[in-house]
Coordinates of N, CA, C and O in Angstrom, one line a residue:
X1 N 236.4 272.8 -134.2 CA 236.4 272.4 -132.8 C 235.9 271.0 -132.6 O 234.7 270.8 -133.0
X2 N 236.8 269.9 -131.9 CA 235.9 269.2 -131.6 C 235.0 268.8 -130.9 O 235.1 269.0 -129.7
X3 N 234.0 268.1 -131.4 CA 232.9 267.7 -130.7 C 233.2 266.7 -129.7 O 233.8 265.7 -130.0
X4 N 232.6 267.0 -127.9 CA 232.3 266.0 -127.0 C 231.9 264.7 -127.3 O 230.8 264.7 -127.9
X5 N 232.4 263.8 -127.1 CA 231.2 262.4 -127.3 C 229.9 262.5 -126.5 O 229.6 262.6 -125.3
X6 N 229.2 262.3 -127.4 CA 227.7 262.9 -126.8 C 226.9 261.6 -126.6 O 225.6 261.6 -126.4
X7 N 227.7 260.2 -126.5 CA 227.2 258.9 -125.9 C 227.6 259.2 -124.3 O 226.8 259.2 -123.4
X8 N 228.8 259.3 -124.2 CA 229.1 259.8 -122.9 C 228.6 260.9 -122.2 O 228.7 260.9 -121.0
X9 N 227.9 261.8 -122.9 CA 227.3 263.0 -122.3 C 226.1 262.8 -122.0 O 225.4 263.6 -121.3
X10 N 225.6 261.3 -122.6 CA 224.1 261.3 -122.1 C 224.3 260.3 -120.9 O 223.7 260.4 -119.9
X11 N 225.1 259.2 -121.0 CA 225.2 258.4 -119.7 C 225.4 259.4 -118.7 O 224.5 259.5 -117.8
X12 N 226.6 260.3 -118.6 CA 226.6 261.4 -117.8 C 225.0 262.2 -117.3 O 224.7 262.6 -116.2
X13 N 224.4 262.2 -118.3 CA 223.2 263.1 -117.8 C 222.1 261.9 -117.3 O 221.1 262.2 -116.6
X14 N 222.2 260.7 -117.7 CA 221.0 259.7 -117.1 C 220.4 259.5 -118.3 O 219.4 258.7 -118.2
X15 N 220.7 260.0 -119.8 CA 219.7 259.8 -120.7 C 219.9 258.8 -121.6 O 221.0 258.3 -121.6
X16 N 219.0 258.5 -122.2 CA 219.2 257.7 -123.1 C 219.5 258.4 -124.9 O 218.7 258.9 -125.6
X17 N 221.1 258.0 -125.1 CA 221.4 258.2 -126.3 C 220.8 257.9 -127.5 O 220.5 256.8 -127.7
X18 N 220.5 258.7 -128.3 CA 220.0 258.1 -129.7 C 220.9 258.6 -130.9 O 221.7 259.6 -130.9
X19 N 220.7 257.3 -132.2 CA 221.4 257.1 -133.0 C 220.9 256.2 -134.0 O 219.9 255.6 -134.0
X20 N 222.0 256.0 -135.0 CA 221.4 255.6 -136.1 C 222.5 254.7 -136.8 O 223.7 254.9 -136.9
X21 N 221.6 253.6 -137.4 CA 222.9 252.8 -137.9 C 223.3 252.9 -139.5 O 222.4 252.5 -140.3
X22 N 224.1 253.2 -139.8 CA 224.3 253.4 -141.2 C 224.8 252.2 -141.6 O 225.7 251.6 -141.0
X23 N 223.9 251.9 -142.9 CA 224.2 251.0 -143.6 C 225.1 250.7 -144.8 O 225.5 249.6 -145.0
X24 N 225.3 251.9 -145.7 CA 226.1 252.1 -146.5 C 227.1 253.2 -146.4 O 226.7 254.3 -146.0
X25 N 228.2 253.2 -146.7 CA 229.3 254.3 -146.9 C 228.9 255.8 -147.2 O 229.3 256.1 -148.3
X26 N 228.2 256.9 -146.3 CA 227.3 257.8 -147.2 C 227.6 258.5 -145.7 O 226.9 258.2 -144.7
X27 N 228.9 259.8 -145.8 CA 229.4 261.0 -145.2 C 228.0 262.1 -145.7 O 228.1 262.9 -144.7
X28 N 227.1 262.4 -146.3 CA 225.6 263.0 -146.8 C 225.1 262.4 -145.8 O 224.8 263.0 -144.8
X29 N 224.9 261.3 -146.0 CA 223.4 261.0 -144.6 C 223.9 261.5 -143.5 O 223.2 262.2 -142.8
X30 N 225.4 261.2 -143.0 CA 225.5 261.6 -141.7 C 225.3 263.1 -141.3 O 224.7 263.4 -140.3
X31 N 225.8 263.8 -142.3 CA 225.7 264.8 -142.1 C 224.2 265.3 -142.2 O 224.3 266.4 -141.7
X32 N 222.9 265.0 -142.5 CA 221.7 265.8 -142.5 C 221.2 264.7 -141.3 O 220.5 265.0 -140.3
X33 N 221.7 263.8 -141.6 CA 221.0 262.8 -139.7 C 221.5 263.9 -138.3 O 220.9 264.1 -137.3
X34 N 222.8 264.4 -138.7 CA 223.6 264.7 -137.3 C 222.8 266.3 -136.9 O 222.6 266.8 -135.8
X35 N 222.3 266.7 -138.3 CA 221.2 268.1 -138.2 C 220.2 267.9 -137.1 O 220.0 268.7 -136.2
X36 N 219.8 266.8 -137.3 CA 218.3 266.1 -136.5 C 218.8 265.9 -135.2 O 217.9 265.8 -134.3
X37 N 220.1 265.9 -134.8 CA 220.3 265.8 -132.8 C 219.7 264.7 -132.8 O 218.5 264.6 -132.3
X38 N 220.4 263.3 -133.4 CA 220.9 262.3 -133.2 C 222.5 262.1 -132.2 O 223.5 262.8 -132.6
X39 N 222.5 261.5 -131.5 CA 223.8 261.5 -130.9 C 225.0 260.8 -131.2 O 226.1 260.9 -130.7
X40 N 224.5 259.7 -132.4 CA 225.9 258.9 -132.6 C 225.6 258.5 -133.9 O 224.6 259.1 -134.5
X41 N 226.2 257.8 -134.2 CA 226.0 257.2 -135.5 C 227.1 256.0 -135.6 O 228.3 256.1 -135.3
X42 N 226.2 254.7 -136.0 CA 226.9 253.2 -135.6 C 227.4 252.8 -137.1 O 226.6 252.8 -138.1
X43 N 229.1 252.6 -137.2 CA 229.2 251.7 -138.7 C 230.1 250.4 -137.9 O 230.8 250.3 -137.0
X44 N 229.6 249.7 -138.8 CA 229.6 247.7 -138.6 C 230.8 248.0 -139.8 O 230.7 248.1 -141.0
X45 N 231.7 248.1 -139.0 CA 233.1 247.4 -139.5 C 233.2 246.0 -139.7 O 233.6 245.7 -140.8
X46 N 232.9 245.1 -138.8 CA 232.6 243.7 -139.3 C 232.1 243.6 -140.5 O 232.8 243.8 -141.5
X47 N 230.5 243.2 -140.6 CA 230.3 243.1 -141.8 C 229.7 244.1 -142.9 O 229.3 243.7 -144.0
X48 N 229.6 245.5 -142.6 CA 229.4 246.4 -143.2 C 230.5 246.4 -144.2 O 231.6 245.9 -144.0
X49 N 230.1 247.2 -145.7 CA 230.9 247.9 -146.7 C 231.7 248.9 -146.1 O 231.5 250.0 -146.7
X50 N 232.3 248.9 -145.4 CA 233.1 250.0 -145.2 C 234.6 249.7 -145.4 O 235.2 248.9 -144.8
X51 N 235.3 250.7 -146.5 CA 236.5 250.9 -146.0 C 237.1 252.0 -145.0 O 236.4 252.8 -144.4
X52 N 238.2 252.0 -144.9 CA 238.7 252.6 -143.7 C 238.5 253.9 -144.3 O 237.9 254.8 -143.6
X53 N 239.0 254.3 -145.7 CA 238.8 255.6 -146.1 C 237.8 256.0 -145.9 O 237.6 257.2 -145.7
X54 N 237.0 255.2 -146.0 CA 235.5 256.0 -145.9 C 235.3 255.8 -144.4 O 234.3 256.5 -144.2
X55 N 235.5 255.5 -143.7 CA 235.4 255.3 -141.9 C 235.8 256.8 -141.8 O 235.1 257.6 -141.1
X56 N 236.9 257.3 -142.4 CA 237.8 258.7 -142.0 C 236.9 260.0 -142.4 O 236.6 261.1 -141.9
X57 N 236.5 259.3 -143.7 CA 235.0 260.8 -144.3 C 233.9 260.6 -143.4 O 233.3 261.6 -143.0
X58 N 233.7 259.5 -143.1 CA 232.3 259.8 -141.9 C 232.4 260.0 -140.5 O 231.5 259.9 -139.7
X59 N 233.6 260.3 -140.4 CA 234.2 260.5 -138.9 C 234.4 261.9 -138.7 O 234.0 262.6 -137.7
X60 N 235.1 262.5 -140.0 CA 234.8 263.8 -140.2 C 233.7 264.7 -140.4 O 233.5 265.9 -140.1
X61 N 232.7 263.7 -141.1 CA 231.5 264.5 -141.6 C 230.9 264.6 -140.2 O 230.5 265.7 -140.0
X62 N 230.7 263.7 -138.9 CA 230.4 263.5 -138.1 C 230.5 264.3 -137.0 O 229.6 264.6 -136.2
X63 N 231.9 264.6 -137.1 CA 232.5 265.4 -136.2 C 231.7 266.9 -136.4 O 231.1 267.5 -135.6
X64 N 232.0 267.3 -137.9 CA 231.3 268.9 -138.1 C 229.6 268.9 -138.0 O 229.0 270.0 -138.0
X65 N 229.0 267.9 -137.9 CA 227.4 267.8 -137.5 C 227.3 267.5 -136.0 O 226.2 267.7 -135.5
X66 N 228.1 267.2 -135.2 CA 228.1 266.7 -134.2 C 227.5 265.8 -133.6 O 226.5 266.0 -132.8
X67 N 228.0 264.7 -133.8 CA 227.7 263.4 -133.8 C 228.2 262.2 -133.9 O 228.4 261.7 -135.1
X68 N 228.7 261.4 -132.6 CA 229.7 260.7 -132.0 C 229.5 259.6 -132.9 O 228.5 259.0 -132.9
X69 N 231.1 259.2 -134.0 CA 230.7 258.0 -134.5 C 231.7 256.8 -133.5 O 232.7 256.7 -132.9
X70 N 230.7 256.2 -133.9 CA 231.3 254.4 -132.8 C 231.3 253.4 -133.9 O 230.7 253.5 -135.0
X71 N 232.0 252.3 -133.4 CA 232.0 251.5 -134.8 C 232.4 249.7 -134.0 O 233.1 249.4 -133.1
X72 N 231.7 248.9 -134.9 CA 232.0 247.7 -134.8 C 233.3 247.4 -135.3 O 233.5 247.8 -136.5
X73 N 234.2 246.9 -134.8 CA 235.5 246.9 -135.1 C 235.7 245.1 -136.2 O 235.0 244.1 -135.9
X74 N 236.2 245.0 -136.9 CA 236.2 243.6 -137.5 C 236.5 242.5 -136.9 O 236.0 241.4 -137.2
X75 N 237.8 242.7 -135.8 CA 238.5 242.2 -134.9 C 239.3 242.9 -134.1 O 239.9 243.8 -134.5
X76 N 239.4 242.3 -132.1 CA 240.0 242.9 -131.7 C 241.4 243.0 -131.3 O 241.8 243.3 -130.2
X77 N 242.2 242.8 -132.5 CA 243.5 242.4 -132.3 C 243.7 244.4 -132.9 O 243.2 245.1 -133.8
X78 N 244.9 244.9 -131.7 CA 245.7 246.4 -131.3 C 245.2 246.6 -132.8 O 244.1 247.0 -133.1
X79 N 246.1 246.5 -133.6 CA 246.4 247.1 -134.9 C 245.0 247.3 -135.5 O 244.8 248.4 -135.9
X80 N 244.4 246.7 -135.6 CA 242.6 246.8 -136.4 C 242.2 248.2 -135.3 O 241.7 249.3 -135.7
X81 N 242.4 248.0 -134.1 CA 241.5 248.8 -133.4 C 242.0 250.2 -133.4 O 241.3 251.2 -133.2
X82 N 243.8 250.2 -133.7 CA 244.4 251.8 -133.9 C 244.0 252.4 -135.1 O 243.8 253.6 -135.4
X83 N 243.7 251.2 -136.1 CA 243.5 252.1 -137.4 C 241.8 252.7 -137.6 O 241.4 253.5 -138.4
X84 N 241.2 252.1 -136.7 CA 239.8 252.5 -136.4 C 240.2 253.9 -135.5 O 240.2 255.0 -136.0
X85 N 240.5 253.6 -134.0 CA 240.7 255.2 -133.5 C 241.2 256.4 -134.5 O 240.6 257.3 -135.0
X86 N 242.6 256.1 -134.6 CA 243.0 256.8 -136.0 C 242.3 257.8 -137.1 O 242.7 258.7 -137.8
X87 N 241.2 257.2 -137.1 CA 240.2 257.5 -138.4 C 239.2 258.4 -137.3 O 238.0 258.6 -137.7
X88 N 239.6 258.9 -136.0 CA 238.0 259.1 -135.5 C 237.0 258.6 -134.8 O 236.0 259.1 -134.2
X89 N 237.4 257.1 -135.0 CA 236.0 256.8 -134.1 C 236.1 257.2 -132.5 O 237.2 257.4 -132.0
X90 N 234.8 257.4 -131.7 CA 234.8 257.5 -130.7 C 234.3 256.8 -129.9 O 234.0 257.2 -128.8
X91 N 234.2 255.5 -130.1 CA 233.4 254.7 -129.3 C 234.0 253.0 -130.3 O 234.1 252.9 -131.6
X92 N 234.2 252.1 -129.5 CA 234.7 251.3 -130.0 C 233.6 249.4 -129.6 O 233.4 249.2 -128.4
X93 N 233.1 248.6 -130.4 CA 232.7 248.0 -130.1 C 233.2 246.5 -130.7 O 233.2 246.2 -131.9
X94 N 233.4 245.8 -129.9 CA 234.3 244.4 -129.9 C 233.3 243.2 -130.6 O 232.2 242.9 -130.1
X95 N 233.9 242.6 -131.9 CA 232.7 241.5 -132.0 C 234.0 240.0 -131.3 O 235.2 239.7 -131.2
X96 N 232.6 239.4 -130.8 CA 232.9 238.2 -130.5 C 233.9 238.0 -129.0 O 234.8 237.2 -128.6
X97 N 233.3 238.9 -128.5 CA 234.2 239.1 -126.6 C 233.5 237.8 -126.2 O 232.3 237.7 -126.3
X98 N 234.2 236.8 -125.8 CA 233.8 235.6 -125.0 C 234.7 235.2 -123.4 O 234.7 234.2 -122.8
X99 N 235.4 236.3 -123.2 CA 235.8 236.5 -121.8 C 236.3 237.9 -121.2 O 236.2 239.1 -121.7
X100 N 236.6 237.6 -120.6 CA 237.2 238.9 -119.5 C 238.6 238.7 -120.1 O 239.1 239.0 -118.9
X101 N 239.5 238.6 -120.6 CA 240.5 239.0 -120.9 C 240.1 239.1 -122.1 O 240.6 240.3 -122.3
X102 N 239.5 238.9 -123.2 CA 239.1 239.6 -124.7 C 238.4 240.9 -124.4 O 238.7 241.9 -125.1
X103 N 237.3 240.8 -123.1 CA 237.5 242.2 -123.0 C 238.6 243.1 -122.5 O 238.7 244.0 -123.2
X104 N 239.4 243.2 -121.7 CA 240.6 243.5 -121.1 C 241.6 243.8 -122.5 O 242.0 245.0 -122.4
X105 N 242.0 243.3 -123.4 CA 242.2 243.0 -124.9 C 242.2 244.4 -125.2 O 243.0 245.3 -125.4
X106 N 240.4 244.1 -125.4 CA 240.0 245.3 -126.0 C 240.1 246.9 -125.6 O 240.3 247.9 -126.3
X107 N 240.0 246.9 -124.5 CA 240.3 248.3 -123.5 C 241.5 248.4 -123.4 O 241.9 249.5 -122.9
X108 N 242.4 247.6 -123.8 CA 243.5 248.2 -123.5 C 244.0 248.7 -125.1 O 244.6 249.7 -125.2
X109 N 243.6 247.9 -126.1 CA 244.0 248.3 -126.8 C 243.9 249.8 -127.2 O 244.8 250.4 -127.9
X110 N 242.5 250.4 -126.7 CA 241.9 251.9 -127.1 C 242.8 252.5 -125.9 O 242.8 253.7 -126.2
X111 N 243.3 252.4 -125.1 CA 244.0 253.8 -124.0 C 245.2 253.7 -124.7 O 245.3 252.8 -125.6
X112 N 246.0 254.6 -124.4 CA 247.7 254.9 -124.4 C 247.5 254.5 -122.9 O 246.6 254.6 -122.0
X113 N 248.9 253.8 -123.0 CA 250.0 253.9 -121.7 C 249.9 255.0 -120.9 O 249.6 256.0 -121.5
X114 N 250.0 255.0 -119.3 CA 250.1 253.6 -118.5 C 248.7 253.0 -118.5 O 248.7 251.8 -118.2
X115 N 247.7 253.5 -118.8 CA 246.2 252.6 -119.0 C 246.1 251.6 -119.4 O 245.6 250.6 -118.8
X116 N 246.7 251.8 -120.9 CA 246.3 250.8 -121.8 C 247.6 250.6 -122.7 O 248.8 250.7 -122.2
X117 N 247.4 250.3 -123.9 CA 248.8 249.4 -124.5 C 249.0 250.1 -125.9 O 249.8 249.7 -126.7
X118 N 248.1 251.4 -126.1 CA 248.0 252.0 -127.3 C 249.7 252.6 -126.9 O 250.4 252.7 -125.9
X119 N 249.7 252.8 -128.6 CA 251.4 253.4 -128.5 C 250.9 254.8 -129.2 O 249.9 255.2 -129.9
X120 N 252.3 255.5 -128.6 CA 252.3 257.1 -129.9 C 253.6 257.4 -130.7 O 254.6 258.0 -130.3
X121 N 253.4 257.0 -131.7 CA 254.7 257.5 -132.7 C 255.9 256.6 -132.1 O 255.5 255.4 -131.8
X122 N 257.3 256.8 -131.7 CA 258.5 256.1 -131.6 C 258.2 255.5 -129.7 O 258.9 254.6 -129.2
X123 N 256.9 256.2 -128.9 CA 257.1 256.0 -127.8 C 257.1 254.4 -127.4 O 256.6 253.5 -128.0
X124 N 257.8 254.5 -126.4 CA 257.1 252.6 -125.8 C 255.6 252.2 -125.5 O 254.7 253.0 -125.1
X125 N 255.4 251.1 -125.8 CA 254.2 250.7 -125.3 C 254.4 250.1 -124.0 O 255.4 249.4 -123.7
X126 N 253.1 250.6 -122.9 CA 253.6 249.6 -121.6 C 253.5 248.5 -122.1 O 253.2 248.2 -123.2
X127 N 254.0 247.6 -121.0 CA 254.2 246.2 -120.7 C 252.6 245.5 -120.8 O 251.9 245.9 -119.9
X128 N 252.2 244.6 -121.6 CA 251.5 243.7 -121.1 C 251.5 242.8 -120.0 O 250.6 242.0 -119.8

């Protein structure tokens, strides 16, 4: 079953989220961290060791401990950011936003249509 994002559940409740940033590729830590009712767990896709495969194991491991992973994305160009959702993440964080249309960029990239600009399988993407 999956887990609620529990970053959103605490802005929802007024609290302050906690979490932890993993430094190395290691689906084990997350899982005995996510024991402890920590609520997220942060991987730096930028400059972190991470490949994507292993983005997808700690997304999973994540999910079954319950514990929202979010991730530094490398860049926010669509394609980086689908292959990141894709894998799980639940929380998406943009390096290098220097305006209001890089963030706009970025949000749209994470919704599906009509929201946003994400696609599904053969469907259309809205219109930019």
């Amino acid at each position: 079953m999956k887990e609620s994002n529990r970053v959103k559940a605490a802005m929802r409740e007024g609290r302050m989220a906690y979490g932890y940033n993993l430094v190395f590729p290691s689906p084990w830590i997350v899982e005995v961290l996510g024991y402890l009712d920590f609520d997220y767990v942060w991987i730096d896709g930028e400059h972190g060791p991470f490949a994507l495969d292993q983005v997808e194991d700690i997304c999973r491991t994540a999910e079954m401990a319950g514990v929202t992973p979010i991730a530094r994305v490398p860049d926010i160009g669509s394609s980086t950011i689908l292959r990141y959702l894709d894998r799980g993440i639940q929380g998406v964080f943009g390096p290098g936003i220097d305006s209001k249309e890089e963030a706009q960029q970025l949000v749209d990239a994470c919704y599906y249509a009509p929201k946003g600009t994400r696609g599904l399988g053969g469907a259309p993407r809205a219109a930019s």
